[in-house]
Amino acid sequence: MSKLLSSAGLLILFFSLPSFGQTTIKGVIKDKHTKQPIPAVSISFSGITGGTVSDKEGFFQIRVSKTIKGLVFSAIGYKKLHYTMSAKESPYVNIELEEASNDLDGVSIVGAKKPRYRNKNNEAVELIRNVIANRDKNRNKQDSTVVFNQYEKLNMSLNMGAAEIPTSSFLRKFPFLLKTADTLRIPGRALVPLFMRERLTMLQETKDHVDDKSVVLDEKQSRVDQGFDEDGVDEYLNHIYQHVDIYDHDISLGSQRFLSPISSLAPEFYKYFIADTIKDVKPYVVRLAFSPRSKQDQLFMGEMLIPLDGNYAVSSVTLYLNKAININWVNDFQASVEYQRDKKGQYYISKSTTAMDLGLFKGKHSLYGIRTVATFDYRIGNNKGVVFPKPRLLSARKKKEDTFNRPLALSSLELNAYKNIDSLKVSPKFKRFMSLSTLVMSGYNKQGPIDIGPVTSFYSFNNVEGTRLRLSARTNEDFSDKWLIDGGVAYGTKDKEWKHAVGVIYSFKPEGILRFPLNSITLKSSYETQIPGQDFSFIEEDNFLLSFKRGVDDKRLYTRKWSGEYVREMENHLSYRVGYRNQEFTPAGGLFFQPASGAPLVPNLQVSEFTSEFRWAPKEQFFQGKRFRRPIKNGYPVFTLRASTAVKGFLGGDYTYQNLSLNIFKRVYISPFGYSDVIVEGGMILGKVPFPLLSIHKANQTYSYQIQSYNLMNFMEFMSDRYANINIDHSLNGLVLNKIPLIKKLQLREVFSVKVLYGGISAKNRPENDPNLYKFITDKDGVQTSFALGKTPYVEGSVGLSNIFKLLRIDYVRRFTYLDHPQVAKSGIRARIHLDF
């Protein structure tokens, strides 16, 4: 019985007809260009049922009727081949298939009128439930040590319309790229290679992962992004082309998670169809197709092969994305994964291929990439005799292609990447283009060994300094791989004060200052302004865009600071920081240090503080450049414990106290209901201190939406010496809006958040109980504007839309408590740039 299937690929339903008088045809199927065998190729008869599938070596055999005139060979990623049989057919044939990347575009298969789909009494669902029941038994649980080699190749190309080639200004400037453009792989499109990377790695994985090892044996790459931070691009590409394993509950694509079609919850969200039972192999193999129950749900579609050997294991799977779902930048996606069974009877990934077409608008220029990962020399059990070579330094990367020991041959497109990209990199026109791109992307302009910037902080303004002019710079890798020096000067036209900052970082490692794992020492000295209690770790505080603020913003601190810090990270992602800082705070603008006794104003206060931080971020990844790095959020928690102690009388310190805090961050994936970013934090201050040394909670008076700040709290509105808070920011990924006609075409995503803060100030730190403490902050009319939290928590929430024009998020924010405080906003609209998949 025919069924309606949509698997973005191949025709897999046939009708039954009898045949008489049979003969056996055998053969091997190979890639036409690489000559590598192709496994899991479907071999069928034209128009009638019957067929088989090639094994892992590309071998097949099939019994055919003398009346059959031809065979059809089809495989994901290859052009379908119709093979005509002669009257005197040889019993052994060699078949070669050509790659066909346009398979990504998909085909809708229409059969007879579709009956209502049900799970009950459905053979396909019964089969998948057996697969789910045996999933944990079959999956590679890593309960013993394994050692294996892994080969990876990643090719990225500019994808443009073939008709655009004659008029392309880009190709006119660099005509030699036409020699490498591939116009055959995707009909109507031209692929211009921009990036090629190969890597051969030896890995060891252990049960408790304590003795895991990973050593790069060989590496080669050719690319045009050297104007950017190469390592940052590498990490981001790794983040996009993530590990795909159907045995996981969720499968990652960038920052998105998709429910696996063999997850425990899968039968409630997927539909399953038995497309074919291949009986010419032993054991029989079922080809099972699957698709989302709702086209708009963030789920895969595709097919899997399940041998009927009693194990109910998936031997291979092909995954596609439904075009109706809401995924940024991804025009097309296809992943195929092959599994092999180890000596324990569990299944590990032997080969996976992920192809994606990434672009802002479909049909325009995009970035087409294919990543292939192959596992070989898989050894399980006692590996004590295995010797790992010493890790290779990045500076030792080999340059000559013929020296790379690759187990898989390269395609013509991949070979062209190595041949011509170097020509592009030395082009003066391209160097100018890359310099401009680097300035736009990073905010810095490279001038020899110096980077001048960030340009977004050269001009800003605030109520205390007036117009603020700044000039700053830092050294780059041309200066040193082990030293980083940065600094700058700034001047305010209203306060007529010069500010300065200088910092030096020295790395004890030869691989780079910010390359994981860190081992460095930092020295800093500065005289700057700051908003009390604010920590703009994600952006410069004097960024021009942050100059626009709501309400009253007239309170600053002049901070004279010098500090030293040692940082050490371990391979297991445990890290620690120890240091010392000495700070002198001078109030500015509408901020005063007024003792509660009515004594004269205190001109400044000084703290002498020893600091420490312990952090554990298992399996953390970074978007890591030569002079910066940013964590890439994944599903693993991050624990950060900070402790500091200030000593009165030591190098001018005015107070003795201890400050403790614990921060836990976790991205929680709830496929297919999106994900939540959850932050839980608590802290306390031990000792008697004035309000500038209390925990001043992060407020936001700008019009940008800040995830870790309270967006309707005023600067310095709440202070505590003990507190606890929880912030939850959830994205539904279009779960609701994708089901609304017309609206779904906008590909908007629903977001909402809730932030709750508990806290208080103990009696000893309240100025009404100690005349030597400073009065809480007031406005120009003497009305108090800073407070301690009472029994009622501070609560705010927001609802909004993200993915507006694929890069903008807008939230309506509402404040629910302490609405009687002066100069507060009860609600507001906030926006932020948010680029994500």
PDB file of C-alpha atoms in Angstrom, residues 73-280:
ATOM      1  CA  PHE A  73      21.058   2.719  -8.539  1.00  0.00           C
ATOM      2  CA  SER A  74      20.319   5.511  -6.065  1.00  0.00           C
ATOM      3  CA  ALA A  75      22.097   6.846  -3.013  1.00  0.00           C
ATOM      4  CA  ILE A  76      21.904   9.986  -0.950  1.00  0.00           C
ATOM      5  CA  GLY A  77      24.302  12.568  -2.343  1.00  0.00           C
ATOM      6  CA  TYR A  78      24.638  10.897  -5.771  1.00  0.00           C
ATOM      7  CA  LYS A  79      22.885  11.174  -9.091  1.00  0.00           C
ATOM      8  CA  LYS A  80      20.461   8.338  -9.781  1.00  0.00           C
ATOM      9  CA  LEU A  81      21.829   5.917 -12.395  1.00  0.00           C
ATOM     10  CA  HIS A  82      19.608   3.922 -14.757  1.00  0.00           C
ATOM     11  CA  TYR A  83      21.618   0.908 -15.869  1.00  0.00           C
ATOM     12  CA  THR A  84      20.472  -0.832 -19.052  1.00  0.00           C
ATOM     13  CA  MET A  85      21.021  -4.593 -19.139  1.00  0.00           C
ATOM     14  CA  SER A  86      22.070  -6.311 -22.335  1.00  0.00           C
ATOM     15  CA  ALA A  87      20.882  -9.694 -23.562  1.00  0.00           C
ATOM     16  CA  LYS A  88      24.266 -11.213 -22.671  1.00  0.00           C
ATOM     17  CA  GLU A  89      24.727  -9.470 -19.360  1.00  0.00           C
ATOM     18  CA  SER A  90      28.016 -10.150 -17.567  1.00  0.00           C
ATOM     19  CA  PRO A  91      27.473 -11.695 -14.120  1.00  0.00           C
ATOM     20  CA  TYR A  92      29.844  -9.068 -12.617  1.00  0.00           C
ATOM     21  CA  VAL A  93      29.521  -5.328 -13.250  1.00  0.00           C
ATOM     22  CA  ASN A  94      31.306  -2.183 -12.061  1.00  0.00           C
ATOM     23  CA  ILE A  95      29.044   0.773 -11.315  1.00  0.00           C
ATOM     24  CA  GLU A  96      30.236   4.350 -10.838  1.00  0.00           C
ATOM     25  CA  LEU A  97      27.996   7.079  -9.390  1.00  0.00           C
ATOM     26  CA  GLU A  98      28.459  10.839  -9.656  1.00  0.00           C
ATOM     27  CA  GLU A  99      27.925  13.170  -6.729  1.00  0.00           C
ATOM     28  CA  ALA A 100      24.745  15.240  -6.900  1.00  0.00           C
ATOM     29  CA  SER A 101      24.662  17.832  -4.143  1.00  0.00           C
ATOM     30  CA  ASN A 102      21.366  19.185  -5.444  1.00  0.00           C
ATOM     31  CA  ASP A 103      19.793  16.270  -3.575  1.00  0.00           C
ATOM     32  CA  LEU A 104      19.707  18.757  -0.745  1.00  0.00           C
ATOM     33  CA  ASP A 105      16.858  20.536  -2.464  1.00  0.00           C
ATOM     34  CA  GLY A 106      14.591  17.574  -1.880  1.00  0.00           C
ATOM     35  CA  VAL A 107      11.677  16.021  -3.741  1.00  0.00           C
ATOM     36  CA  SER A 108       8.096  15.658  -2.607  1.00  0.00           C
ATOM     37  CA  ILE A 109       6.802  12.134  -3.220  1.00  0.00           C
ATOM     38  CA  VAL A 110       3.111  11.889  -3.874  1.00  0.00           C
ATOM     39  CA  GLY A 111       1.356   8.563  -3.686  1.00  0.00           C
ATOM     40  CA  ALA A 112      -2.254   7.486  -3.458  1.00  0.00           C
ATOM     41  CA  LYS A 113      -4.716   9.236  -1.164  1.00  0.00           C
ATOM     42  CA  LYS A 114      -3.150   9.238   2.263  1.00  0.00           C
ATOM     43  CA  PRO A 115      -5.053   7.415   4.970  1.00  0.00           C
ATOM     44  CA  ARG A 116      -5.159   8.858   8.459  1.00  0.00           C
ATOM     45  CA  TYR A 117      -1.900   8.136  10.238  1.00  0.00           C
ATOM     46  CA  ARG A 118      -2.078   6.174  13.500  1.00  0.00           C
ATOM     47  CA  ASN A 119       0.492   4.713  15.865  1.00  0.00           C
ATOM     48  CA  LYS A 120      -1.849   1.901  16.897  1.00  0.00           C
ATOM     49  CA  ASN A 121      -1.551  -1.317  14.844  1.00  0.00           C
ATOM     50  CA  ASN A 122       1.201   0.290  12.766  1.00  0.00           C
ATOM     51  CA  GLU A 123       4.023  -2.106  11.868  1.00  0.00           C
ATOM     52  CA  ALA A 124       6.449   0.782  11.342  1.00  0.00           C
ATOM     53  CA  VAL A 125       5.743   2.154  14.821  1.00  0.00           C
ATOM     54  CA  GLU A 126       6.075  -1.301  16.382  1.00  0.00           C
ATOM     55  CA  LEU A 127       9.467  -1.637  14.702  1.00  0.00           C
ATOM     56  CA  ILE A 128      10.668   1.774  15.893  1.00  0.00           C
ATOM     57  CA  ARG A 129       9.504   1.021  19.431  1.00  0.00           C
ATOM     58  CA  ASN A 130      11.727  -2.071  19.374  1.00  0.00           C
ATOM     59  CA  VAL A 131      14.597   0.104  18.141  1.00  0.00           C
ATOM     60  CA  ILE A 132      13.955   2.555  20.998  1.00  0.00           C
ATOM     61  CA  ALA A 133      13.731  -0.264  23.562  1.00  0.00           C
ATOM     62  CA  ASN A 134      17.134  -1.591  22.442  1.00  0.00           C
ATOM     63  CA  ARG A 135      18.743   1.807  21.870  1.00  0.00           C
ATOM     64  CA  ASP A 136      20.737   1.952  25.102  1.00  0.00           C
ATOM     65  CA  LYS A 137      21.944  -1.619  24.614  1.00  0.00           C
ATOM     66  CA  ASN A 138      23.115  -0.882  21.077  1.00  0.00           C
ATOM     67  CA  ARG A 139      24.599   2.580  21.550  1.00  0.00           C
ATOM     68  CA  ASN A 140      28.285   2.952  22.275  1.00  0.00           C
ATOM     69  CA  LYS A 141      28.147   3.759  26.010  1.00  0.00           C
ATOM     70  CA  GLN A 142      31.902   4.029  26.393  1.00  0.00           C
ATOM     71  CA  ASP A 143      32.063   1.560  29.298  1.00  0.00           C
ATOM     72  CA  SER A 144      35.651   0.580  28.438  1.00  0.00           C
ATOM     73  CA  THR A 145      38.693   2.199  26.854  1.00  0.00           C
ATOM     74  CA  VAL A 146      38.796   2.565  23.077  1.00  0.00           C
ATOM     75  CA  VAL A 147      41.494   3.984  20.839  1.00  0.00           C
ATOM     76  CA  PHE A 148      40.832   5.003  17.261  1.00  0.00           C
ATOM     77  CA  ASN A 149      41.996   7.276  14.471  1.00  0.00           C
ATOM     78  CA  GLN A 150      39.712   9.883  12.978  1.00  0.00           C
ATOM     79  CA  TYR A 151      40.014  11.643   9.648  1.00  0.00           C
ATOM     80  CA  GLU A 152      38.093  14.832   8.993  1.00  0.00           C
ATOM     81  CA  LYS A 153      37.819  17.007   5.921  1.00  0.00           C
ATOM     82  CA  LEU A 154      35.802  20.206   5.622  1.00  0.00           C
ATOM     83  CA  ASN A 155      35.342  22.105   2.394  1.00  0.00           C
ATOM     84  CA  MET A 156      33.579  25.472   2.154  1.00  0.00           C
ATOM     85  CA  SER A 157      32.704  27.157  -1.130  1.00  0.00           C
ATOM     86  CA  LEU A 158      30.957  30.331  -2.255  1.00  0.00           C
ATOM     87  CA  ASN A 159      27.667  29.247  -3.832  1.00  0.00           C
ATOM     88  CA  MET A 160      26.403  31.604  -6.527  1.00  0.00           C
ATOM     89  CA  GLY A 161      24.115  31.393  -9.531  1.00  0.00           C
ATOM     90  CA  ALA A 162      25.904  30.211 -12.665  1.00  0.00           C
ATOM     91  CA  ALA A 163      24.190  32.990 -14.630  1.00  0.00           C
ATOM     92  CA  GLU A 164      25.794  35.555 -12.326  1.00  0.00           C
ATOM     93  CA  ILE A 165      29.361  34.575 -13.261  1.00  0.00           C
ATOM     94  CA  PRO A 166      29.688  36.903 -16.305  1.00  0.00           C
ATOM     95  CA  THR A 167      28.448  39.910 -14.299  1.00  0.00           C
ATOM     96  CA  SER A 168      30.042  39.105 -10.945  1.00  0.00           C
ATOM     97  CA  SER A 169      32.244  41.994  -9.796  1.00  0.00           C
ATOM     98  CA  PHE A 170      33.898  39.645  -7.318  1.00  0.00           C
ATOM     99  CA  LEU A 171      35.028  37.230 -10.045  1.00  0.00           C
ATOM    100  CA  ARG A 172      36.049  40.088 -12.332  1.00  0.00           C
ATOM    101  CA  LYS A 173      38.451  41.263  -9.626  1.00  0.00           C
ATOM    102  CA  PHE A 174      39.796  37.749  -9.134  1.00  0.00           C
ATOM    103  CA  PRO A 175      39.438  36.020 -12.529  1.00  0.00           C
ATOM    104  CA  PHE A 176      41.691  33.103 -11.570  1.00  0.00           C
ATOM    105  CA  LEU A 177      38.861  31.836  -9.322  1.00  0.00           C
ATOM    106  CA  LEU A 178      36.922  30.899 -12.443  1.00  0.00           C
ATOM    107  CA  LYS A 179      39.433  28.106 -12.932  1.00  0.00           C
ATOM    108  CA  THR A 180      38.305  26.503  -9.693  1.00  0.00           C
ATOM    109  CA  ALA A 181      34.568  27.138  -9.952  1.00  0.00           C
ATOM    110  CA  ASP A 182      32.526  23.927 -10.098  1.00  0.00           C
ATOM    111  CA  THR A 183      29.390  24.399 -12.213  1.00  0.00           C
ATOM    112  CA  LEU A 184      28.431  20.711 -12.402  1.00  0.00           C
ATOM    113  CA  ARG A 185      27.915  19.694  -8.795  1.00  0.00           C
ATOM    114  CA  ILE A 186      24.725  21.762  -8.307  1.00  0.00           C
ATOM    115  CA  PRO A 187      22.777  22.464 -11.526  1.00  0.00           C
ATOM    116  CA  GLY A 188      22.444  26.185 -12.166  1.00  0.00           C
ATOM    117  CA  ARG A 189      24.934  27.088  -9.423  1.00  0.00           C
ATOM    118  CA  ALA A 190      28.675  27.690  -9.303  1.00  0.00           C
ATOM    119  CA  LEU A 191      30.817  26.706  -6.328  1.00  0.00           C
ATOM    120  CA  VAL A 192      34.001  28.720  -5.747  1.00  0.00           C
ATOM    121  CA  PRO A 193      36.249  27.037  -3.126  1.00  0.00           C
ATOM    122  CA  LEU A 194      37.201  29.293  -0.198  1.00  0.00           C
ATOM    123  CA  PHE A 195      38.293  26.930   2.549  1.00  0.00           C
ATOM    124  CA  MET A 196      39.731  23.444   2.831  1.00  0.00           C
ATOM    125  CA  ARG A 197      40.818  21.711   6.012  1.00  0.00           C
ATOM    126  CA  GLU A 198      41.969  18.154   6.681  1.00  0.00           C
ATOM    127  CA  ARG A 199      42.861  16.730  10.048  1.00  0.00           C
ATOM    128  CA  LEU A 200      44.029  13.305  11.160  1.00  0.00           C
ATOM    129  CA  THR A 201      43.613  12.709  14.902  1.00  0.00           C
ATOM    130  CA  MET A 202      44.369   9.850  17.275  1.00  0.00           C
ATOM    131  CA  LEU A 203      41.901   9.613  20.160  1.00  0.00           C
ATOM    132  CA  GLN A 204      41.497   7.655  23.356  1.00  0.00           C
ATOM    133  CA  GLU A 205      38.185   7.607  25.217  1.00  0.00           C
ATOM    134  CA  THR A 206      37.828   6.054  28.668  1.00  0.00           C
ATOM    135  CA  LYS A 207      34.878   5.092  30.819  1.00  0.00           C
ATOM    136  CA  ASP A 208      35.228   7.953  33.277  1.00  0.00           C
ATOM    137  CA  HIS A 209      36.830  10.281  30.665  1.00  0.00           C
ATOM    138  CA  VAL A 210      39.658  11.090  33.100  1.00  0.00           C
ATOM    139  CA  ASP A 211      42.330   9.697  30.772  1.00  0.00           C
ATOM    140  CA  ASP A 212      40.809  10.842  27.480  1.00  0.00           C
ATOM    141  CA  LYS A 213      43.424  11.892  24.939  1.00  0.00           C
ATOM    142  CA  SER A 214      43.356  13.610  21.603  1.00  0.00           C
ATOM    143  CA  VAL A 215      46.486  14.168  19.517  1.00  0.00           C
ATOM    144  CA  VAL A 216      46.564  15.714  16.041  1.00  0.00           C
ATOM    145  CA  LEU A 217      48.726  13.452  13.879  1.00  0.00           C
ATOM    146  CA  ASP A 218      48.576  15.535  10.742  1.00  0.00           C
ATOM    147  CA  GLU A 219      46.804  18.650   9.545  1.00  0.00           C
ATOM    148  CA  LYS A 220      46.547  20.670   6.386  1.00  0.00           C
ATOM    149  CA  GLN A 221      44.429  23.624   5.418  1.00  0.00           C
ATOM    150  CA  SER A 222      44.113  26.301   2.785  1.00  0.00           C
ATOM    151  CA  ARG A 223      41.739  29.191   3.313  1.00  0.00           C
ATOM    152  CA  VAL A 224      41.076  32.845   2.563  1.00  0.00           C
ATOM    153  CA  ASP A 225      40.072  33.944   6.078  1.00  0.00           C
ATOM    154  CA  GLN A 226      43.565  34.655   7.413  1.00  0.00           C
ATOM    155  CA  GLY A 227      42.567  38.294   7.828  1.00  0.00           C
ATOM    156  CA  PHE A 228      40.259  37.118  10.565  1.00  0.00           C
ATOM    157  CA  ASP A 229      41.126  35.048  13.607  1.00  0.00           C
ATOM    158  CA  GLU A 230      41.604  31.586  12.089  1.00  0.00           C
ATOM    159  CA  ASP A 231      41.094  29.753  15.331  1.00  0.00           C
ATOM    160  CA  GLY A 232      37.839  31.565  15.983  1.00  0.00           C
ATOM    161  CA  VAL A 233      36.565  30.610  12.536  1.00  0.00           C
ATOM    162  CA  ASP A 234      37.609  26.998  13.174  1.00  0.00           C
ATOM    163  CA  GLU A 235      35.696  26.841  16.449  1.00  0.00           C
ATOM    164  CA  TYR A 236      32.610  28.376  14.894  1.00  0.00           C
ATOM    165  CA  LEU A 237      32.676  25.947  11.993  1.00  0.00           C
ATOM    166  CA  ASN A 238      33.006  23.099  14.485  1.00  0.00           C
ATOM    167  CA  HIS A 239      30.000  24.549  16.312  1.00  0.00           C
ATOM    168  CA  ILE A 240      27.948  24.586  13.101  1.00  0.00           C
ATOM    169  CA  TYR A 241      29.082  21.181  11.816  1.00  0.00           C
ATOM    170  CA  GLN A 242      28.540  19.333  15.062  1.00  0.00           C
ATOM    171  CA  HIS A 243      28.660  15.638  15.841  1.00  0.00           C
ATOM    172  CA  VAL A 244      25.517  13.889  14.531  1.00  0.00           C
ATOM    173  CA  ASP A 245      24.481  10.677  16.289  1.00  0.00           C
ATOM    174  CA  ILE A 246      20.964   9.309  16.007  1.00  0.00           C
ATOM    175  CA  TYR A 247      21.467   7.382  19.267  1.00  0.00           C
ATOM    176  CA  ASP A 248      21.531  10.680  21.186  1.00  0.00           C
ATOM    177  CA  HIS A 249      18.230  12.012  22.549  1.00  0.00           C
ATOM    178  CA  ASP A 250      18.854  15.344  20.798  1.00  0.00           C
ATOM    179  CA  ILE A 251      20.909  16.150  17.711  1.00  0.00           C
ATOM    180  CA  SER A 252      22.615  19.529  17.567  1.00  0.00           C
ATOM    181  CA  LEU A 253      22.695  21.945  14.664  1.00  0.00           C
ATOM    182  CA  GLY A 254      24.479  25.089  15.772  1.00  0.00           C
ATOM    183  CA  SER A 255      22.671  26.208  18.921  1.00  0.00           C
ATOM    184  CA  GLN A 256      19.472  24.354  17.959  1.00  0.00           C
ATOM    185  CA  ARG A 257      18.510  20.876  19.112  1.00  0.00           C
ATOM    186  CA  PHE A 258      16.376  18.390  17.180  1.00  0.00           C
ATOM    187  CA  LEU A 259      14.610  15.428  18.721  1.00  0.00           C
ATOM    188  CA  SER A 260      16.184  12.219  17.431  1.00  0.00           C
ATOM    189  CA  PRO A 261      13.803   9.939  15.483  1.00  0.00           C
ATOM    190  CA  ILE A 262      14.726   7.093  17.860  1.00  0.00           C
ATOM    191  CA  SER A 263      14.306   9.120  21.053  1.00  0.00           C
ATOM    192  CA  SER A 264      11.865   7.795  23.655  1.00  0.00           C
ATOM    193  CA  LEU A 265       9.496  10.662  22.792  1.00  0.00           C
ATOM    194  CA  ALA A 266       9.903  10.300  19.033  1.00  0.00           C
ATOM    195  CA  PRO A 267       6.705   8.283  18.240  1.00  0.00           C
ATOM    196  CA  GLU A 268       4.640  11.166  19.630  1.00  0.00           C
ATOM    197  CA  PHE A 269       6.186  13.651  17.191  1.00  0.00           C
ATOM    198  CA  TYR A 270       7.278  11.601  14.157  1.00  0.00           C
ATOM    199  CA  LYS A 271       5.452   9.498  11.571  1.00  0.00           C
ATOM    200  CA  TYR A 272       7.074   6.258  10.377  1.00  0.00           C
ATOM    201  CA  PHE A 273       6.639   4.253   7.182  1.00  0.00           C
ATOM    202  CA  ILE A 274       8.146   0.960   6.086  1.00  0.00           C
ATOM    203  CA  ALA A 275       9.337   1.939   2.630  1.00  0.00           C
ATOM    204  CA  ASP A 276      10.933  -1.354   1.654  1.00  0.00           C
ATOM    205  CA  THR A 277      12.203  -4.670   2.989  1.00  0.00           C
ATOM    206  CA  ILE A 278      15.423  -5.698   1.304  1.00  0.00           C
ATOM    207  CA  LYS A 279      15.444  -9.496   1.163  1.00  0.00           C
ATOM    208  CA  ASP A 280      18.435 -10.153  -1.052  1.00  0.00           C
TER     209      ASP A 280
END
